[in-house]
Coordinates of C-alpha atoms in Angstrom, one line a residue:
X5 CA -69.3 76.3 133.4
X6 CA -70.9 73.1 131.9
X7 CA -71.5 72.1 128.2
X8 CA -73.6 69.6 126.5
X9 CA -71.5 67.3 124.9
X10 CA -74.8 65.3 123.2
X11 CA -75.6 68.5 121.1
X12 CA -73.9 71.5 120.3
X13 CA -75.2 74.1 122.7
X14 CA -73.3 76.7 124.6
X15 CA -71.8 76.9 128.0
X16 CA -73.8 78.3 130.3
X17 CA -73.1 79.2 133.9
X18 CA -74.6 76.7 137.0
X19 CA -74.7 78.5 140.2
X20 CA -73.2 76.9 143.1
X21 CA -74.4 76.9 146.9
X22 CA -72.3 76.2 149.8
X23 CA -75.1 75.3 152.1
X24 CA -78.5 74.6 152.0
X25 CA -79.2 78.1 153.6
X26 CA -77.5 79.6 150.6
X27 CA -79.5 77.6 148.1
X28 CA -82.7 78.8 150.3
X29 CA -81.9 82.3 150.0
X30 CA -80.6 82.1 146.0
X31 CA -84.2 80.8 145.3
X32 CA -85.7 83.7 147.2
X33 CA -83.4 86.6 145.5
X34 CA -83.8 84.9 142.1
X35 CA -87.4 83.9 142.0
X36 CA -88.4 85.8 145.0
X37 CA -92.6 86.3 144.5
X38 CA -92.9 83.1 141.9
X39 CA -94.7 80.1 143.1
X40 CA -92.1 77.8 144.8
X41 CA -95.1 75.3 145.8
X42 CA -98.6 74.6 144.8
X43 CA -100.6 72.5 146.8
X44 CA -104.3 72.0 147.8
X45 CA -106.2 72.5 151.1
X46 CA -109.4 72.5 151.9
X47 CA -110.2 72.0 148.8
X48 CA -109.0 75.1 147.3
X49 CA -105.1 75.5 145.6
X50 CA -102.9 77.4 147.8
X51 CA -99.3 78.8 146.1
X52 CA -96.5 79.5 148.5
X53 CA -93.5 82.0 146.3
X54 CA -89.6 81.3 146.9
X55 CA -90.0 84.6 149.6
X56 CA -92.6 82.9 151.5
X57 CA -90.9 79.5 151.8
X58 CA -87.7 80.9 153.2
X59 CA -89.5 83.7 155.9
X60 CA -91.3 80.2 156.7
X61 CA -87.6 78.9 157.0
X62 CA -86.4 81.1 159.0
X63 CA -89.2 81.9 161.0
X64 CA -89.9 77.9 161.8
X65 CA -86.1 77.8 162.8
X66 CA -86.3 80.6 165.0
X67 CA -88.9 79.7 166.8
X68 CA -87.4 76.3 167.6
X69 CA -83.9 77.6 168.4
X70 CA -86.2 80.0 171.0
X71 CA -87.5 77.0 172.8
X72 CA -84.9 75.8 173.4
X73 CA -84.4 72.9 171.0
X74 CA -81.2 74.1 168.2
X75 CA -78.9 71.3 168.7
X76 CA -81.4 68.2 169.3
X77 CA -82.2 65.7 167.2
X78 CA -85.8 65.7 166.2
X79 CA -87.8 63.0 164.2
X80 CA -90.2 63.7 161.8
X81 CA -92.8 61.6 160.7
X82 CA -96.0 62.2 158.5
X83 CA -97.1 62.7 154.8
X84 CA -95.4 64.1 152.0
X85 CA -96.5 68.1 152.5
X86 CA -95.2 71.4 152.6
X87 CA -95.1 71.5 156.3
X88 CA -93.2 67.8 156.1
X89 CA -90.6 70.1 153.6
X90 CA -89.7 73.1 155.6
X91 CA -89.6 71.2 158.9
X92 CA -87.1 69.1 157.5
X93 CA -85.2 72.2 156.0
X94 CA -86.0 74.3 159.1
X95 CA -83.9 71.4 160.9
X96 CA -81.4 71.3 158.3
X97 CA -80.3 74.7 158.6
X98 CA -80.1 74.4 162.3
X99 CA -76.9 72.7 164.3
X100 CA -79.9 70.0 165.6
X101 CA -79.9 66.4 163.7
X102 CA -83.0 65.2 161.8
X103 CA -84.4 62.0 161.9
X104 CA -86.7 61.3 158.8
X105 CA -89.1 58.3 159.6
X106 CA -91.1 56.2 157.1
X107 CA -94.9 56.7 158.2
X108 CA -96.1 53.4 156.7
X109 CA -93.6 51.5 160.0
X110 CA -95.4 50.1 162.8
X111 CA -96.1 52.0 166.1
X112 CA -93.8 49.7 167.5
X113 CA -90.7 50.4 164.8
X114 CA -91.5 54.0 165.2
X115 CA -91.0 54.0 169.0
X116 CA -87.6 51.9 168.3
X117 CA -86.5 54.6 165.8
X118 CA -87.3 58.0 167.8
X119 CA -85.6 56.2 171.2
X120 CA -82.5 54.5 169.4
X121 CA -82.5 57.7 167.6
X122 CA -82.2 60.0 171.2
X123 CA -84.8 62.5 169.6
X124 CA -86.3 65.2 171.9
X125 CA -88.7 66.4 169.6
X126 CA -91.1 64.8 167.0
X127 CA -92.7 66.6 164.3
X128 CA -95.6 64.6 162.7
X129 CA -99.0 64.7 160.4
X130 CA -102.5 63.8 161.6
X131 CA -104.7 61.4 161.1
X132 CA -103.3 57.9 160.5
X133 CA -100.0 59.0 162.1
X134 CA -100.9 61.3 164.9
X135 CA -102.9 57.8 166.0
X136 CA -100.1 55.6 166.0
X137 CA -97.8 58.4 168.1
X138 CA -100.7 59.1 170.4
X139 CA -100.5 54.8 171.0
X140 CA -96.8 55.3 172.0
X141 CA -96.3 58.7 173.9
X142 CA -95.6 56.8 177.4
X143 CA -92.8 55.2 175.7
X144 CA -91.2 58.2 174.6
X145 CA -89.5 59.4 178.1
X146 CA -87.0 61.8 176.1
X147 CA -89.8 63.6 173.8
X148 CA -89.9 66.9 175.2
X149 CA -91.8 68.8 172.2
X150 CA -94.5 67.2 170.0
X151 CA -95.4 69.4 166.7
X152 CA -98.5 68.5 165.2
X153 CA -98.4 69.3 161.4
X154 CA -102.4 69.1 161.3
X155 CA -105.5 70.4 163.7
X156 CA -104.0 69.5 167.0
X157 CA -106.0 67.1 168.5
X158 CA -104.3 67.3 171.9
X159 CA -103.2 70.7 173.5
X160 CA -101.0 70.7 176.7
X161 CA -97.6 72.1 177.3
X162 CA -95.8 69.8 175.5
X163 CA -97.8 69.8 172.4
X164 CA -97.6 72.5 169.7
X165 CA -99.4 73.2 166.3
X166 CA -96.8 73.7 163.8
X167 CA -98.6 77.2 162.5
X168 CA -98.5 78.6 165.8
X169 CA -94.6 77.6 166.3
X170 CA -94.0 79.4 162.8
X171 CA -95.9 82.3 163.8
X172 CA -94.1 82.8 166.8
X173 CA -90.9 83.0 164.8
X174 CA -92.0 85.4 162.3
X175 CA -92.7 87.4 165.4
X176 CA -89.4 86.8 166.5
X177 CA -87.7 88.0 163.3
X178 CA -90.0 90.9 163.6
X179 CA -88.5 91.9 166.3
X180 CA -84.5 91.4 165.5
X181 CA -84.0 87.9 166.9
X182 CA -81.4 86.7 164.9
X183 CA -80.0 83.3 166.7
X184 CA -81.1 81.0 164.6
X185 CA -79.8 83.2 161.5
X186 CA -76.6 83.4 162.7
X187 CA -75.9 80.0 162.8
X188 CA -73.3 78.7 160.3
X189 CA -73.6 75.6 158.8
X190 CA -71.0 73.0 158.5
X191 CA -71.1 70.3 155.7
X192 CA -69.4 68.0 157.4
X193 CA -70.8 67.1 160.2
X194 CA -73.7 64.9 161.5
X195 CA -77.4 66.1 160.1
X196 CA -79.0 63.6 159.9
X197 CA -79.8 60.2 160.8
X198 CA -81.7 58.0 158.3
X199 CA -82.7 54.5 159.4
X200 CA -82.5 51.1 157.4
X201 CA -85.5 49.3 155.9
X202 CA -84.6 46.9 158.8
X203 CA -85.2 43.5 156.1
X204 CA -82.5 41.5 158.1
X205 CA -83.2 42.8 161.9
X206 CA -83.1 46.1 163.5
X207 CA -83.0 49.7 162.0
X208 CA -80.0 51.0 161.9
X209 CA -79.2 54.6 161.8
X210 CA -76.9 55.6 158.9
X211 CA -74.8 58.8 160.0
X212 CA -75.4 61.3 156.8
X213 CA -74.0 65.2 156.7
X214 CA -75.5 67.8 153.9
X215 CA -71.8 67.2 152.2
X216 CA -72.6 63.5 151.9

């Protein structure tokens, strides 16, 4: 229970969650077919409800947990989107570590990052940022698993469009796969690795669970 001290209103009740799964799921069972996310493409405004952002969820995460990649840690890179949103939650709610990185750094920085980082995947956007990851792939030894958040421009086994990774899951789901939902999360331990502006040398990766 919470009160306004600065006017005199009534308690009212503030639901808690325990995880960012939980918090996923209350949006979906409170707000379930409202519009969770507006956003244009193609020029036309698509709306995405609190249902369809968590079957994204859990569909994205299944899919990766399938190939292989639940406990990894995976960069991703690109513009502020809907697909940047629930690939970062998708990872979140996984037992893999994310590794948000800035798109404006350097090709070179980025390379630093995702190595010094030990990421097996990378998630990223087109355009401006698919070019400065296509400038470093041979420098990425431990990248296993590239997801493209726009058009793929290249297409060979390790390269994926992120539509047909989340598609895959919802098949999954479709038909009882339930690895990925199983998986508990734990506040406390390591989820993610966010790297320092770098102003007096190197990045360094500051250690960050969903608790903290």
């Amino acid at each position: 229970m919470y009160k306004n001290f600065k006017e005199n209103y009534p308690l009212y009740e503030v639901r808690e969650s325990k995880d960012l799964r939980d918090l996923i799921d209350a949006g979906a069972k409170l707000y379930g077919d409202k519009a969770a996310f507006k956003f244009k493409e193609h020029g036309e405004i698509v709306s995405v409800s609190y249902n369809e952002f968590k079957t994204d969820v859990d569909a994205y995460g299944t899919a990766l947990f399938d190939m292989g990649l639940d406990g990894k840690h995976i960069g991703i890179i690109g513009d502020n989107s809907y697909n940047w949103i629930r690939s970062y939650l998708a990872v979140l709610c996984s037992s893999s570590v994310v590794v948000p990185i800035d798109k404006e750094l350097t090709s070179d920085e980025i390379q630093y990052i995702l190595n010094t980082g030990n990421c097996e995947v990378l998630i990223y956007s087109g355009g401006a940022t698919e070019k400065k990851i296509m400038e470093i792939t041979d420098n990425l030894p431990d990248i296993t698993h590239f997801i493209c958040m726009a058009e793929q421009t290249v297409k060979d086994e390790k390269h994926y469009y992120i539509d047909d990774v989340v598609a895959k899951g919802k098949e999954l789901l479709k038909n009882g796969d339930k690895r990925y939902l199983s998986i508990v999360p734990d506040n406390k331990v390591l989820k993610e690795l966010l790297f320092t502006s770098g102003t007096t040398g190197k990045s360094k990766g500051v250690m960050l669970s969903t608790e903290s």
